[in-house]
PDB file of C-alpha atoms in Angstrom:
ATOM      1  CA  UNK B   1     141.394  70.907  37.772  1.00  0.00           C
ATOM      2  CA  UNK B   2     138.209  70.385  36.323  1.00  0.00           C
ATOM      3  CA  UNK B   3     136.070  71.006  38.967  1.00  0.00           C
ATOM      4  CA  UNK B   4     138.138  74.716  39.020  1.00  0.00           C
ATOM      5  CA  UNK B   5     137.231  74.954  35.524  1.00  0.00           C
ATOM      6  CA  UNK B   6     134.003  74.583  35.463  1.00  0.00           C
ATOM      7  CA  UNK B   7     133.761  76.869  38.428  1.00  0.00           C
ATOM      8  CA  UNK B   8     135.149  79.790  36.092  1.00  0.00           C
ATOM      9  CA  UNK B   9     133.009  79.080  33.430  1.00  0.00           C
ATOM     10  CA  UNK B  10     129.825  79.126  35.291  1.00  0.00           C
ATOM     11  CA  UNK B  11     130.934  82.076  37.430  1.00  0.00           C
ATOM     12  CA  UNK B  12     132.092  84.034  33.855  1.00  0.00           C
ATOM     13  CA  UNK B  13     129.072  83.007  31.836  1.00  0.00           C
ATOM     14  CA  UNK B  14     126.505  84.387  35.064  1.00  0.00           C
ATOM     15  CA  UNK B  15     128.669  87.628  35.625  1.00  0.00           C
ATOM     16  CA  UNK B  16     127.843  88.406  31.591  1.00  0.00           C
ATOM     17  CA  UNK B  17     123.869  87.504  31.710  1.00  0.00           C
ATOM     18  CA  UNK B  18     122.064  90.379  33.812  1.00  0.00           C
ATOM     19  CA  UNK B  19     120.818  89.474  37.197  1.00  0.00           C
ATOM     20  CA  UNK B  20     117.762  90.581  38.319  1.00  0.00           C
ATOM     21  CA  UNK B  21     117.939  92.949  41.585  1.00  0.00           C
ATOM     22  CA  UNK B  22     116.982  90.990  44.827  1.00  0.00           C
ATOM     23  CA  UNK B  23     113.953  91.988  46.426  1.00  0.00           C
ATOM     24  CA  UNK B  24     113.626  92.276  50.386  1.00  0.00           C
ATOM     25  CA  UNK B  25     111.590  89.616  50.325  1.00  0.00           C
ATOM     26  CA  UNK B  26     114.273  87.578  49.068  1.00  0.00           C
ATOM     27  CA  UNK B  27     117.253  88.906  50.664  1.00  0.00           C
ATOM     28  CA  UNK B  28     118.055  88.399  54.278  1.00  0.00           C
ATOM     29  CA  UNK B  29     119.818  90.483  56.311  1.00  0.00           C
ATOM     30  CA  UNK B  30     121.745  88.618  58.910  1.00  0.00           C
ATOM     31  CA  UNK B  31     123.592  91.101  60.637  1.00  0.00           C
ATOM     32  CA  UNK B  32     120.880  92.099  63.211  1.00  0.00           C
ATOM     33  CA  UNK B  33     120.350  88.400  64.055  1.00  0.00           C
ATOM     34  CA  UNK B  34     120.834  87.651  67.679  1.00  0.00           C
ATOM     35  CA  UNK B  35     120.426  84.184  68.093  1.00  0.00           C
ATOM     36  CA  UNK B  36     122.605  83.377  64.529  1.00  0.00           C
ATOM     37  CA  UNK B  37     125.155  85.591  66.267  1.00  0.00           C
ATOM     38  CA  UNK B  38     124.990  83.857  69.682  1.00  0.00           C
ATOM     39  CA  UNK B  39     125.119  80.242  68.124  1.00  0.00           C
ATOM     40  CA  UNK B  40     128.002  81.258  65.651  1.00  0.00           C
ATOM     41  CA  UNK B  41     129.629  81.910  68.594  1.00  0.00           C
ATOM     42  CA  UNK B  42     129.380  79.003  69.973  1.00  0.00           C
ATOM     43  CA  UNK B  43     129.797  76.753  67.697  1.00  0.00           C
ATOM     44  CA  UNK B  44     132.363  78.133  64.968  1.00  0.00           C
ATOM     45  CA  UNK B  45     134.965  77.311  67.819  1.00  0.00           C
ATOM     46  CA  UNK B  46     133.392  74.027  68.263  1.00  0.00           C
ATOM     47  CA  UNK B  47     133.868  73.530  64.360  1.00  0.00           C
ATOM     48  CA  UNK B  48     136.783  74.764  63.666  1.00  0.00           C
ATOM     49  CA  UNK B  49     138.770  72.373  66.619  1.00  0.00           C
ATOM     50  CA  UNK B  50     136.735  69.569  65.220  1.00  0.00           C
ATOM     51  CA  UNK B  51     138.155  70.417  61.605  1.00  0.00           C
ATOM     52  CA  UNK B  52     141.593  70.452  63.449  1.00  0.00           C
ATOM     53  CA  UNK B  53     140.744  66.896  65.386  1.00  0.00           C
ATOM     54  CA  UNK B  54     139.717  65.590  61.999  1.00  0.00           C
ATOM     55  CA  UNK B  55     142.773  67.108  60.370  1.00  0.00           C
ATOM     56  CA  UNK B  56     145.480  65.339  63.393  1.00  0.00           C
ATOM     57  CA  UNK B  57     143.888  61.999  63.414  1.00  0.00           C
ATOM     58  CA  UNK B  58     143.623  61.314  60.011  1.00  0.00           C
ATOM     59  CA  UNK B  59     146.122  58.313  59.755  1.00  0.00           C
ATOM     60  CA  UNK B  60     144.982  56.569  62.525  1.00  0.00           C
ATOM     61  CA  UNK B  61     141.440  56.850  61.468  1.00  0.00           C
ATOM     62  CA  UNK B  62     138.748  57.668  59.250  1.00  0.00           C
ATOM     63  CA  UNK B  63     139.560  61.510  58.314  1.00  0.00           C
ATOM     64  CA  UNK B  64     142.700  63.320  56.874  1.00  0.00           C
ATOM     65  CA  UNK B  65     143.887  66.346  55.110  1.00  0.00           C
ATOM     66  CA  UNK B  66     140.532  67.012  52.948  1.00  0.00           C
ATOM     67  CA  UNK B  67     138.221  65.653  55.375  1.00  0.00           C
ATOM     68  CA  UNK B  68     139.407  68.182  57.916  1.00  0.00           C
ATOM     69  CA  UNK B  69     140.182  71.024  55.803  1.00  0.00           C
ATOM     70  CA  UNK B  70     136.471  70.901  54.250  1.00  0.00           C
ATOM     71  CA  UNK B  71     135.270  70.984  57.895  1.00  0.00           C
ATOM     72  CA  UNK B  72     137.345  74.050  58.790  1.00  0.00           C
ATOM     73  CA  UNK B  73     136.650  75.669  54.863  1.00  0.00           C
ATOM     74  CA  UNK B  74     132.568  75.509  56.313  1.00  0.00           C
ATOM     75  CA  UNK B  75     133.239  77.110  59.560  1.00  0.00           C
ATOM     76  CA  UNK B  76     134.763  79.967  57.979  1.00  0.00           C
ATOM     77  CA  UNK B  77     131.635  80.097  55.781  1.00  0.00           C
ATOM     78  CA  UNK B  78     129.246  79.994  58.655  1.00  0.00           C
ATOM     79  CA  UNK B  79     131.503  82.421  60.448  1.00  0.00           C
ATOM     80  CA  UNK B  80     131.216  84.964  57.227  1.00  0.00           C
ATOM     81  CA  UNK B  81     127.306  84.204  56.816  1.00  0.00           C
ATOM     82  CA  UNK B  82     126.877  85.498  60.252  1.00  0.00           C
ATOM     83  CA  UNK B  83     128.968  88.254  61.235  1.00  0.00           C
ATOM     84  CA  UNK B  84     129.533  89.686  57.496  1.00  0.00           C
ATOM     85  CA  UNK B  85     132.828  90.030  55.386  1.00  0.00           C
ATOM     86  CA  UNK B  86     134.335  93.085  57.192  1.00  0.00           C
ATOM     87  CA  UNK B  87     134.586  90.865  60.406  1.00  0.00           C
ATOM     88  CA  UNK B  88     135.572  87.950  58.969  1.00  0.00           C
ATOM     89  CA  UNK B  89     138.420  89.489  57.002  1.00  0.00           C
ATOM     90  CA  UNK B  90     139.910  90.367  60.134  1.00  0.00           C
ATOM     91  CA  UNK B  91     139.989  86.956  61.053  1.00  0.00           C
ATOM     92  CA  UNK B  92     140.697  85.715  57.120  1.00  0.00           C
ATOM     93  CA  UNK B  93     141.849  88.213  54.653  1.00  0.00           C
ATOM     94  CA  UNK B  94     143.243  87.676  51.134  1.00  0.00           C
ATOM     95  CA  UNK B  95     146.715  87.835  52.202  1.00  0.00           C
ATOM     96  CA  UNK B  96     146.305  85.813  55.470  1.00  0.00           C
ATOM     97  CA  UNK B  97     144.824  83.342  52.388  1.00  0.00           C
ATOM     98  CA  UNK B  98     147.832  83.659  50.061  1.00  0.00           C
ATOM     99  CA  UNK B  99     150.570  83.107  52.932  1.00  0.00           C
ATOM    100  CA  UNK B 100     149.003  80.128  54.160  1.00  0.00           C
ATOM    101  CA  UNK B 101     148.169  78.609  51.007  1.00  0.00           C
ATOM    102  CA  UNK B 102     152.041  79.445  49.354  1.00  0.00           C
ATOM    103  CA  UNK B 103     153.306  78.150  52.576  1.00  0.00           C
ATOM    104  CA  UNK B 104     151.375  74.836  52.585  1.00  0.00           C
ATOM    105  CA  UNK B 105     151.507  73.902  48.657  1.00  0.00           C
ATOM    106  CA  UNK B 106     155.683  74.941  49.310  1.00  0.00           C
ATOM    107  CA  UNK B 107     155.950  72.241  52.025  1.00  0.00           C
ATOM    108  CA  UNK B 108     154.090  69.717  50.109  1.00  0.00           C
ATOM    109  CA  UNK B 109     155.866  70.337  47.061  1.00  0.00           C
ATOM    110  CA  UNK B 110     159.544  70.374  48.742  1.00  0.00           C
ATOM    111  CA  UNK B 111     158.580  67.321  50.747  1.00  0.00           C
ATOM    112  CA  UNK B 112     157.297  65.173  47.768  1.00  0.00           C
ATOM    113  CA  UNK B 113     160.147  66.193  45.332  1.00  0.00           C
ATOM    114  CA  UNK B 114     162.659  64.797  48.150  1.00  0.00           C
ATOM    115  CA  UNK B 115     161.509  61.776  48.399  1.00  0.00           C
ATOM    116  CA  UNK B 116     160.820  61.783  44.686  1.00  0.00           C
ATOM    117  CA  UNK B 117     164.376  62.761  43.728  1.00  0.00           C
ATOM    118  CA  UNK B 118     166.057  60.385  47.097  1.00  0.00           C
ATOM    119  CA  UNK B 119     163.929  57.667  46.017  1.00  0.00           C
ATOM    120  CA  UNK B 120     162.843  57.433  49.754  1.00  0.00           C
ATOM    121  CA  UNK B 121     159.433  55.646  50.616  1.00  0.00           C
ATOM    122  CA  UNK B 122     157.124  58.274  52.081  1.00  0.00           C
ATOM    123  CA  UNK B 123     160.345  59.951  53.768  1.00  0.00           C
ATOM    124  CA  UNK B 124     160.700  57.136  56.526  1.00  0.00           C
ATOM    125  CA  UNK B 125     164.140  58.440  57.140  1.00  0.00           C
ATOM    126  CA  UNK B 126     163.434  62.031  58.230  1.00  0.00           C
ATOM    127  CA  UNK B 127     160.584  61.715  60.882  1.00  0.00           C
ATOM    128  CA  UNK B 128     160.577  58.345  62.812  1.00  0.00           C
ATOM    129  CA  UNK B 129     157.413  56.298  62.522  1.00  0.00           C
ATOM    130  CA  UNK B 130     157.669  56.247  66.792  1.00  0.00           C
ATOM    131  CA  UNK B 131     154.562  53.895  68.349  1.00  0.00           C
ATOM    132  CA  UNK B 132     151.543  52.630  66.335  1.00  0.00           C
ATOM    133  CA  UNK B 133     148.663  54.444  67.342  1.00  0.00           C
ATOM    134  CA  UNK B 134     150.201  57.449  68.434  1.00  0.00           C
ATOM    135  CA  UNK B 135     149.690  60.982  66.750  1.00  0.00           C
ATOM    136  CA  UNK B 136     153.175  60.937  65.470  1.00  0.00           C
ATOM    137  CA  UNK B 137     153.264  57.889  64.592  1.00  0.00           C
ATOM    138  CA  UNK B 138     152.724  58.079  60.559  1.00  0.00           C
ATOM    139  CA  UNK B 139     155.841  59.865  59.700  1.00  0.00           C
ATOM    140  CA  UNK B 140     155.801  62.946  57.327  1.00  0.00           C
ATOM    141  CA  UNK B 141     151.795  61.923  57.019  1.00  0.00           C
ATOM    142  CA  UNK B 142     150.926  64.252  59.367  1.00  0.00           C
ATOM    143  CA  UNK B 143     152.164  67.320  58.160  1.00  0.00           C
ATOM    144  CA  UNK B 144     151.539  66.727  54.908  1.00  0.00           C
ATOM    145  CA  UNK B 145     148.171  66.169  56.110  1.00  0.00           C
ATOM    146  CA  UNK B 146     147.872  69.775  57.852  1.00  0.00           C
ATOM    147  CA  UNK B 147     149.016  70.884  55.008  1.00  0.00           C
ATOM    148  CA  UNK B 148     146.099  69.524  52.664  1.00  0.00           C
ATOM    149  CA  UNK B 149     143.686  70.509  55.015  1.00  0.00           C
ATOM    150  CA  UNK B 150     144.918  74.305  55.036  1.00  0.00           C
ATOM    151  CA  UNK B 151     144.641  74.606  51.636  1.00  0.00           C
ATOM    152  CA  UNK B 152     140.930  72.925  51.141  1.00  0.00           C
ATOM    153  CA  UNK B 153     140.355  75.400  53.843  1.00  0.00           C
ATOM    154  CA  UNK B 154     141.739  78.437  51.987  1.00  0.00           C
ATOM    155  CA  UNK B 155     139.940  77.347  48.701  1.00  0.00           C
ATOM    156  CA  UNK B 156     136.742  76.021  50.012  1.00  0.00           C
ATOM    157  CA  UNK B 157     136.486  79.848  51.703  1.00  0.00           C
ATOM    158  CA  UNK B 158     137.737  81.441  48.819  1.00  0.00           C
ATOM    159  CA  UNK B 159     135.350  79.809  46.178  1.00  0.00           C
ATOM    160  CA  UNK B 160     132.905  81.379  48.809  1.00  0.00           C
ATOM    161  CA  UNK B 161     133.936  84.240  48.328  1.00  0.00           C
ATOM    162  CA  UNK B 162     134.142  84.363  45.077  1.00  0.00           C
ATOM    163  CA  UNK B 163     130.588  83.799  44.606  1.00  0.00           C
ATOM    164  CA  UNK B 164     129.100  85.784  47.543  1.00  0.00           C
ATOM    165  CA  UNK B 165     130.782  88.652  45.790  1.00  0.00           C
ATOM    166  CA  UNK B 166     129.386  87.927  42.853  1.00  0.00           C
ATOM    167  CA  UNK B 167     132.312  88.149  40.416  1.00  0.00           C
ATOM    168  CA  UNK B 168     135.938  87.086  39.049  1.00  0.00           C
TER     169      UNK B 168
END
């Protein structure tokens, strides 16, 4: 919450100073790069499955819900860097960003208010724990898991564009 804040304030209190126009010198133009495009290509798939394997594995190992959201959040950075924001919002748009994110927080919430309210430890009793060491083997870890990860994903790339636009 007070990382957000700040990240108002400072966004507010630069949108009211005047900037001073970019220069060519200063300001690259990516669109007409061929080898950013090429390696984009390559590797924001690459990225983005990692982000997922980072995401899945995160109770057996080092990794988890942030971890692999923050990983998926920069490929959609990289993605929108390279190939500009009328590309990229066919991929991401603002309401592809407010289903997933309402649908993800939703799930979270409803999940942790059960086992709040049922006094259940972690929800044990819905999902079986099945074999140690197996993906489903933590429970209702996992998709609460997926479910962090989506939405560092959706803010991480929405603070980006927030600031790449330049405004509130």
């Amino acid at each position: 919450f007070t990382a957000v804040t700040c990240v108002f304030v400072l966004m507010k209190s630069l949108s009211s100073e005047r900037t001073i126009p970019l220069t060519k010198d200063i300001m690259y133009d990516m669109s007409n790069d061929v080898i950013l495009h090429q390696v984009v290509t390559f590797l924001f798939p690459v990225i983005m499955l990692f982000g997922v394997y980072i995401l899945l594995n995160g109770h057996l190992g080092p990794g988890g819900g942030f971890a692999g959201g923050a990983v998926m959040g920069a490929g959609l950075m990289l993605y929108s860097l390279a190939f500009g924001e009328e590309k990229t919002e066919r991929l991401f748009n603002e309401r592809t960003f407010q289903v997933v994110s309402t649908c993800a927080l939703s799930f979270y919430c409803l999940s942790k208010s059960y086992s709040f309210f049922t006094g259940a430890n972690h929800l044990e009793n819905i999902i079986p724990k099945g074999i140690a060491g197996n993906i489903l083997s933590g429970g209702l870890i996992l998709p609460l898991n997926i479910c962090v990860g989506l939405v560092v994903a959706c803010t991480m790339y929405g603070f980006y564009t927030l600031f790449r636009k330049g405004g509130i």
